[in-house]
């Protein structure tokens, strides 16, 4: 059988005309194929040719004296549009029957939202590109969930899981209390200082779309010195991952949840990052499908990117300079192989570290509370099994 050695230019043309599902499957062909499909230039052309949606869903708010329902809004921002400047699409979740707070997303384009009605929390799972939605039954109201994340285990048929962690057993909360279910991503140096319980346990609930119901899982056992950093869990490699800070040992640990086995594990950081300076920022991120770790030294303006390989060894992937003018923004996530999303309270910035170009986006005089990466198509999916 004849073999062919395609150049990157030929592969670029072929992959950019493939539908989103086929393009993602091509990433397993080789490292070169995988790297190519994560380049920002490829992502832009592929989105234009195949009509996909790639960018960030922004949770925004205004400092009004109203309840949180009236001041929350959701906008979508993309740099994959045909124009030269980033495009902001306001009121992105307006198809939902009521104002919602974004709880979690997955790259496949699913969004988990919550709202509060008659003192009860309500949850929706939706695909904004097709405006599909399904109501999800409420979890146990006795538990106060301070961490909720989601991951997809399969696409045909669609199967996803939602993991909720609760640090206390409490009565029903007031409307103002519900705002603390989601952690602000603006101050990465802050940690959640509430001690979990006398037994140092986190109650774990899991929603499985296959059964369409919540179940109580085994409690997550942490020490009273362990605290979650104030960031959403990262979905990568079939699991969910958080950074845990141990105050006694003064170090960070990666806490991971295996979506298939429903088991918890912990991993150390690279040796060079186990003792970091106060002015550093450290964050987990999905990096080209793998679990990535970013460390920014704001004193030297240097950025180190690490990736956890399949042997569970941290490999340094990039070292780059952060230009001085943007040194006060905070790293949020990877948009692509060559582009970071940076964030402050009022703006997000697409930073291409190869070209040193920054594209800034503001949200019409609103605070940007959180940003969630989405890459999806416009094909309908069966959210709820029959």
Coordinates of C-alpha atoms in Angstrom, one line a residue:
X1 CA 0.0 0.0 0.0
X2 CA 1.4 3.4 -0.9
X3 CA 2.2 5.9 1.8
X4 CA 1.9 9.6 1.5
X5 CA 3.9 12.4 3.2
X6 CA 1.7 15.4 3.3
X7 CA 3.1 18.8 4.0
X8 CA 1.7 21.0 6.7
X9 CA 0.1 23.2 4.1
X10 CA -1.8 20.3 2.5
X11 CA -2.9 19.1 6.0
X12 CA -4.0 22.6 6.8
X13 CA -6.3 22.7 3.8
X14 CA -7.7 19.2 4.4
X15 CA -8.3 19.6 8.2
X16 CA -9.8 23.1 7.8
X17 CA -12.5 21.8 5.6
X18 CA -13.4 18.8 7.9
X19 CA -16.4 19.0 10.2
X20 CA -15.6 19.6 13.9
X21 CA -15.9 16.0 15.0
X22 CA -13.7 14.7 12.2
X23 CA -11.1 17.4 12.8
X24 CA -10.9 16.5 16.5
X25 CA -10.4 12.8 15.5
X26 CA -7.5 13.8 13.2
X27 CA -5.6 15.1 16.3
X28 CA -4.7 11.5 17.3
X29 CA -2.9 10.9 13.9
X30 CA 0.3 12.5 15.0
X31 CA 1.8 15.3 17.2
X32 CA 2.2 17.4 14.1
X33 CA -1.5 17.0 13.2
X34 CA -2.5 17.8 16.8
X35 CA -0.3 20.9 17.0
X36 CA -1.6 22.2 13.6
X37 CA -5.3 22.1 14.7
X38 CA -4.6 24.2 17.8
X39 CA -2.9 27.1 16.0
X40 CA -5.0 30.2 16.2
X41 CA -4.8 30.8 12.4
X42 CA -6.2 27.3 11.8
X43 CA -8.9 27.8 14.4
X44 CA -10.0 31.0 12.7
X45 CA -10.1 29.6 9.1
X46 CA -11.8 26.3 10.3
X47 CA -14.5 28.3 12.0
X48 CA -15.2 30.4 8.9
X49 CA -15.2 27.5 6.5
X50 CA -17.2 25.0 8.6
X51 CA -19.3 27.6 10.5
X52 CA -18.4 26.6 14.0
X53 CA -18.5 28.6 17.2
X54 CA -15.2 29.1 19.0
X55 CA -14.5 31.6 21.7
X56 CA -15.4 32.5 25.2
X57 CA -18.7 32.8 27.1
X58 CA -18.4 35.7 29.4
X59 CA -20.4 36.0 32.7
X60 CA -20.8 39.7 33.3
X61 CA -22.5 41.8 35.9
X62 CA -23.4 45.4 36.7
X63 CA -23.2 46.9 40.2
X64 CA -26.9 47.7 40.6
X65 CA -28.9 47.5 43.8
X66 CA -31.1 44.8 42.3
X67 CA -31.1 41.1 42.9
X68 CA -28.4 39.1 41.0
X69 CA -31.0 38.0 38.4
X70 CA -31.4 41.5 37.1
X71 CA -27.7 42.4 36.9
X72 CA -26.2 39.2 35.4
X73 CA -25.7 38.8 31.6
X74 CA -23.9 36.4 29.3
X75 CA -21.9 37.5 26.3
X76 CA -19.9 35.6 23.7
X77 CA -16.6 36.8 22.3
X78 CA -14.6 35.4 19.5
X79 CA -11.5 36.2 17.4
X80 CA -12.4 33.6 14.8
X81 CA -14.8 35.9 12.9
X82 CA -14.1 37.3 9.5
X83 CA -13.2 40.8 10.8
X84 CA -9.8 41.9 12.1
X85 CA -11.1 42.8 15.6
X86 CA -12.7 40.5 18.2
X87 CA -16.5 40.2 18.0
X88 CA -18.7 40.5 21.0
X89 CA -22.2 38.9 20.9
X90 CA -24.4 40.2 23.8
X91 CA -27.2 38.4 25.6
X92 CA -25.9 35.1 24.5
X93 CA -28.2 33.0 26.7
X94 CA -31.4 35.0 26.1
X95 CA -33.2 32.0 24.7
X96 CA -33.4 30.6 28.2
X97 CA -36.8 31.3 30.0
X98 CA -35.2 33.2 32.9
X99 CA -31.9 35.0 33.8
X100 CA -29.3 32.5 34.8
X101 CA -25.9 32.2 36.4
X102 CA -23.3 30.2 34.5
X103 CA -22.1 27.3 36.7
X104 CA -19.8 25.3 34.3
X105 CA -19.1 24.6 30.7
X106 CA -17.3 22.0 28.6
X107 CA -15.5 22.7 25.3
X108 CA -18.0 20.7 23.3
X109 CA -20.4 23.7 23.8
X110 CA -22.6 22.5 26.7
X111 CA -23.4 25.0 29.4
X112 CA -24.6 24.3 32.9
X113 CA -26.7 27.2 34.3
X114 CA -28.5 27.8 37.6
X115 CA -31.2 30.2 38.7
X116 CA -33.2 30.6 41.9
X117 CA -37.0 30.3 41.9
X118 CA -39.2 30.4 45.0
X119 CA -36.2 29.8 47.2
X120 CA -35.0 26.7 45.2
X121 CA -32.0 26.4 42.9
X122 CA -32.9 25.2 39.4
X123 CA -30.4 23.9 36.9
X124 CA -30.4 23.8 33.1
X125 CA -28.1 22.1 30.7
X126 CA -28.1 23.8 27.3
X127 CA -26.3 24.0 24.0
X128 CA -26.4 27.7 23.0
X129 CA -25.4 27.2 19.4
X130 CA -28.6 25.2 18.8
X131 CA -30.6 26.9 21.6
X132 CA -31.5 23.4 23.1
X133 CA -32.1 23.1 26.8
X134 CA -33.1 20.5 29.4
X135 CA -34.1 21.0 33.0
X136 CA -31.9 19.0 35.4
X137 CA -33.4 17.8 38.7
X138 CA -32.1 19.7 41.7
X139 CA -29.5 17.9 43.9
X140 CA -29.9 17.3 47.6
X141 CA -31.1 20.7 49.0
X142 CA -29.4 19.9 52.4
X143 CA -25.9 20.4 50.8
X144 CA -24.4 23.7 50.1
X145 CA -22.4 23.2 46.9
X146 CA -19.4 25.6 46.7
X147 CA -17.7 23.7 43.8
X148 CA -19.5 22.5 40.7
X149 CA -17.8 21.3 37.5
X150 CA -18.7 19.2 34.5
X151 CA -17.1 16.9 32.0
X152 CA -18.1 15.0 28.8
X153 CA -17.3 11.2 28.7
X154 CA -18.7 10.5 25.2
X155 CA -20.3 12.2 22.3
X156 CA -22.2 9.4 20.5
X157 CA -24.3 9.0 22.4
X158 CA -23.7 12.1 24.5
X159 CA -22.8 11.4 28.1
X160 CA -21.7 13.9 30.7
X161 CA -21.3 14.1 34.4
X162 CA -21.6 17.0 36.9
X163 CA -19.6 16.9 40.1
X164 CA -20.7 18.9 43.1
X165 CA -18.6 19.4 46.2
X166 CA -20.2 20.7 49.4
X167 CA -18.2 22.0 52.4
X168 CA -21.0 22.1 54.9
X169 CA -24.5 20.8 55.6
X170 CA -26.9 23.7 55.9
X171 CA -30.5 24.8 55.6
X172 CA -31.7 26.4 52.4
X173 CA -29.8 29.5 51.6
X174 CA -31.0 33.0 51.0
X175 CA -30.6 34.6 47.5
X176 CA -27.5 36.5 48.5
X177 CA -25.9 33.3 49.7
X178 CA -26.4 31.6 46.4
X179 CA -24.0 34.0 44.8
X180 CA -21.1 32.4 46.6
X181 CA -21.7 29.1 44.9
X182 CA -19.4 30.3 42.1
X183 CA -15.9 31.5 42.9
X184 CA -14.6 34.7 41.5
X185 CA -11.7 34.2 39.2
X186 CA -10.3 37.7 39.5
X187 CA -8.1 37.2 42.5
X188 CA -6.1 34.0 42.0
X189 CA -4.0 34.5 45.1
X190 CA -7.0 34.2 47.4
X191 CA -8.1 30.9 48.7
X192 CA -11.3 29.6 50.2
X193 CA -10.6 30.0 54.0
X194 CA -13.6 28.1 55.3
X195 CA -12.7 24.9 57.1
X196 CA -14.6 22.1 55.5
X197 CA -16.0 20.4 58.6
X198 CA -14.9 18.9 61.9
X199 CA -14.1 15.7 60.0
X200 CA -12.4 17.5 57.2
X201 CA -14.8 16.0 54.6
X202 CA -16.3 17.3 51.4
X203 CA -19.6 15.9 50.4
X204 CA -19.6 14.7 46.8
X205 CA -22.7 14.4 44.6
X206 CA -22.5 13.2 40.9
X207 CA -25.1 13.8 38.2
X208 CA -24.9 11.2 35.4
X209 CA -26.7 12.1 32.2
X210 CA -27.1 8.3 31.4
X211 CA -29.4 7.8 34.4
X212 CA -30.5 11.5 34.6
X213 CA -30.2 11.6 38.3
X214 CA -27.9 12.7 41.1
X215 CA -26.2 10.2 43.5
X216 CA -24.3 10.6 46.7
X217 CA -20.6 9.5 46.2
X218 CA -18.0 8.8 48.9
X219 CA -16.9 11.9 50.7
X220 CA -13.7 13.5 49.6
X221 CA -11.2 13.4 52.5
X222 CA -8.9 16.4 52.9
X223 CA -7.0 17.8 55.8
X224 CA -8.1 20.9 57.6
X225 CA -5.0 22.7 56.1
X226 CA -6.2 22.1 52.5
X227 CA -8.0 24.8 50.7
X228 CA -9.4 25.1 47.1
X229 CA -8.0 28.0 45.1
X230 CA -10.7 30.2 43.7
X231 CA -10.9 28.9 40.2
X232 CA -13.2 26.5 38.3
X233 CA -12.2 22.9 37.9
X234 CA -10.4 22.1 34.6
X235 CA -11.8 19.4 32.4
X236 CA -9.0 17.5 30.7
X237 CA -8.0 13.8 29.9
X238 CA -11.4 12.4 31.0
X239 CA -11.2 14.0 34.4
X240 CA -11.7 17.2 36.5
X241 CA -8.8 18.9 38.2
X242 CA -8.4 21.6 40.9
X243 CA -5.5 23.3 42.6
X244 CA -5.4 22.7 46.4
X245 CA -3.3 24.9 48.6
X246 CA -1.9 23.3 51.8
X247 CA -1.2 26.0 54.3
X248 CA 0.9 23.9 56.6
X249 CA 3.3 22.7 53.9
X250 CA 3.0 26.0 52.0
X251 CA 2.5 24.3 48.6
X252 CA 0.0 23.6 45.9
X253 CA -1.3 20.1 45.0
X254 CA -3.3 19.0 42.0
X255 CA -6.6 17.2 43.0
X256 CA -8.1 15.1 40.2
X257 CA -11.4 13.3 39.7
X258 CA -11.5 10.4 37.2
X259 CA -14.8 10.6 35.4
X260 CA -15.1 6.9 34.5
X261 CA -13.8 5.4 37.8
X262 CA -15.2 8.2 40.0
X263 CA -12.0 8.1 42.0
X264 CA -9.9 10.9 43.5
X265 CA -6.1 11.2 43.2
X266 CA -3.5 13.9 44.1
X267 CA -0.4 14.9 42.2
X268 CA 2.5 17.2 43.1
X269 CA 3.7 20.1 41.0
X270 CA 7.0 20.3 39.2
X271 CA 9.9 20.5 41.6
X272 CA 10.8 24.1 40.5
X273 CA 7.2 25.3 41.4
X274 CA 6.8 23.7 44.8
X275 CA 8.3 26.8 46.5
X276 CA 7.1 29.8 44.6
X277 CA 7.3 33.5 45.4
X278 CA 4.3 35.6 46.6
X279 CA 4.1 37.6 43.4
X280 CA 3.8 34.5 41.2
X281 CA 0.5 33.4 39.6
X282 CA -0.1 29.7 39.2
X283 CA -3.1 28.1 37.5
X284 CA -4.3 24.9 35.9
X285 CA -5.6 25.0 32.3
X286 CA -6.5 22.7 29.5
X287 CA -3.5 22.8 27.1
X288 CA -4.1 21.2 23.7
X289 CA -6.3 18.5 25.3
X290 CA -3.9 17.8 28.1
X291 CA -3.7 19.1 31.7
X292 CA -1.5 22.2 31.7
X293 CA 0.0 24.3 34.4
X294 CA 0.9 27.9 34.0
X295 CA 3.3 29.9 36.3
X296 CA 3.7 33.6 35.8
X297 CA 6.5 35.5 37.6
X298 CA 5.3 39.1 37.6
X299 CA 8.7 40.2 38.9
X300 CA 10.6 38.9 35.8
X301 CA 7.6 38.9 33.5
X302 CA 8.3 35.3 32.5
X303 CA 5.6 32.7 31.8
X304 CA 6.3 29.0 32.1
X305 CA 3.9 26.4 30.7
X306 CA 4.0 22.8 31.8
X307 CA 2.0 19.8 30.5
X308 CA 1.3 16.6 32.4
X309 CA 2.0 13.7 30.0
X310 CA 0.5 10.3 29.9
X311 CA 3.1 9.0 32.3
X312 CA 2.0 11.6 34.8
X313 CA 5.3 13.5 34.5
X314 CA 5.3 17.3 34.2
X315 CA 7.1 18.5 31.0
X316 CA 8.0 22.1 30.4
X317 CA 6.4 23.1 27.1
X318 CA 6.9 26.9 26.7
X319 CA 8.8 29.7 28.3
X320 CA 7.8 33.1 27.1
X321 CA 8.0 36.8 28.0
X322 CA 4.9 38.7 29.1
X323 CA 5.0 42.2 27.7
X324 CA 5.3 44.9 30.3
X325 CA 2.2 46.8 29.4
X326 CA -0.1 43.8 30.2
X327 CA 1.8 42.5 33.3
X328 CA -1.1 43.3 35.6
X329 CA -3.6 41.1 33.8
X330 CA -4.1 37.6 35.0
X331 CA -3.8 34.4 33.0
X332 CA -7.1 32.7 32.5
X333 CA -6.7 29.8 29.9
X334 CA -5.3 28.7 26.6
X335 CA -7.4 29.8 23.6
X336 CA -5.0 27.8 21.3
X337 CA -1.5 26.6 21.0
X338 CA -0.1 30.1 20.5
X339 CA -2.7 32.3 22.2
X340 CA -3.6 32.9 25.9
X341 CA -6.7 34.5 27.3
X342 CA -5.7 37.1 30.0
X343 CA -8.3 38.8 32.2
X344 CA -8.9 41.6 34.5
X345 CA -12.1 42.9 36.1
X346 CA -13.3 44.8 33.1
X347 CA -11.7 43.2 30.0
X348 CA -10.3 40.1 28.5
X349 CA -7.2 40.0 26.3
X350 CA -6.3 37.5 23.6
X351 CA -2.5 37.4 23.8
X352 CA -0.6 35.8 20.9
X353 CA 2.8 35.1 22.4
X354 CA 4.4 34.4 19.0
X355 CA 3.5 37.8 17.6
X356 CA 3.3 39.6 20.9
X357 CA -0.1 41.0 19.9
X358 CA -2.9 41.8 22.4
X359 CA -6.6 42.1 21.4
X360 CA -8.7 43.6 24.1
X361 CA -12.4 43.1 24.6
X362 CA -14.7 45.0 27.0
X363 CA -18.3 44.1 27.8
X364 CA -20.2 47.3 27.5
X365 CA -19.4 48.8 30.9
X366 CA -20.0 45.5 32.7
X367 CA -17.7 43.7 35.1
X368 CA -16.4 40.4 33.7
X369 CA -16.8 37.8 36.5
X370 CA -15.8 34.7 34.6
X371 CA -14.9 33.4 31.1
X372 CA -15.6 29.9 29.7
X373 CA -14.0 28.4 26.5
X374 CA -16.4 26.9 24.0
X375 CA -15.7 25.2 20.6
X376 CA -18.8 23.7 19.1
X377 CA -20.9 23.2 15.9
X378 CA -24.5 23.9 15.1
X379 CA -25.7 20.3 15.0
X380 CA -28.5 19.3 17.4
X381 CA -27.7 16.8 20.2
X382 CA -29.8 14.7 22.4
X383 CA -29.2 16.2 25.8
X384 CA -31.5 13.8 27.7
X385 CA -31.7 10.1 26.9
X386 CA -35.0 8.8 25.9

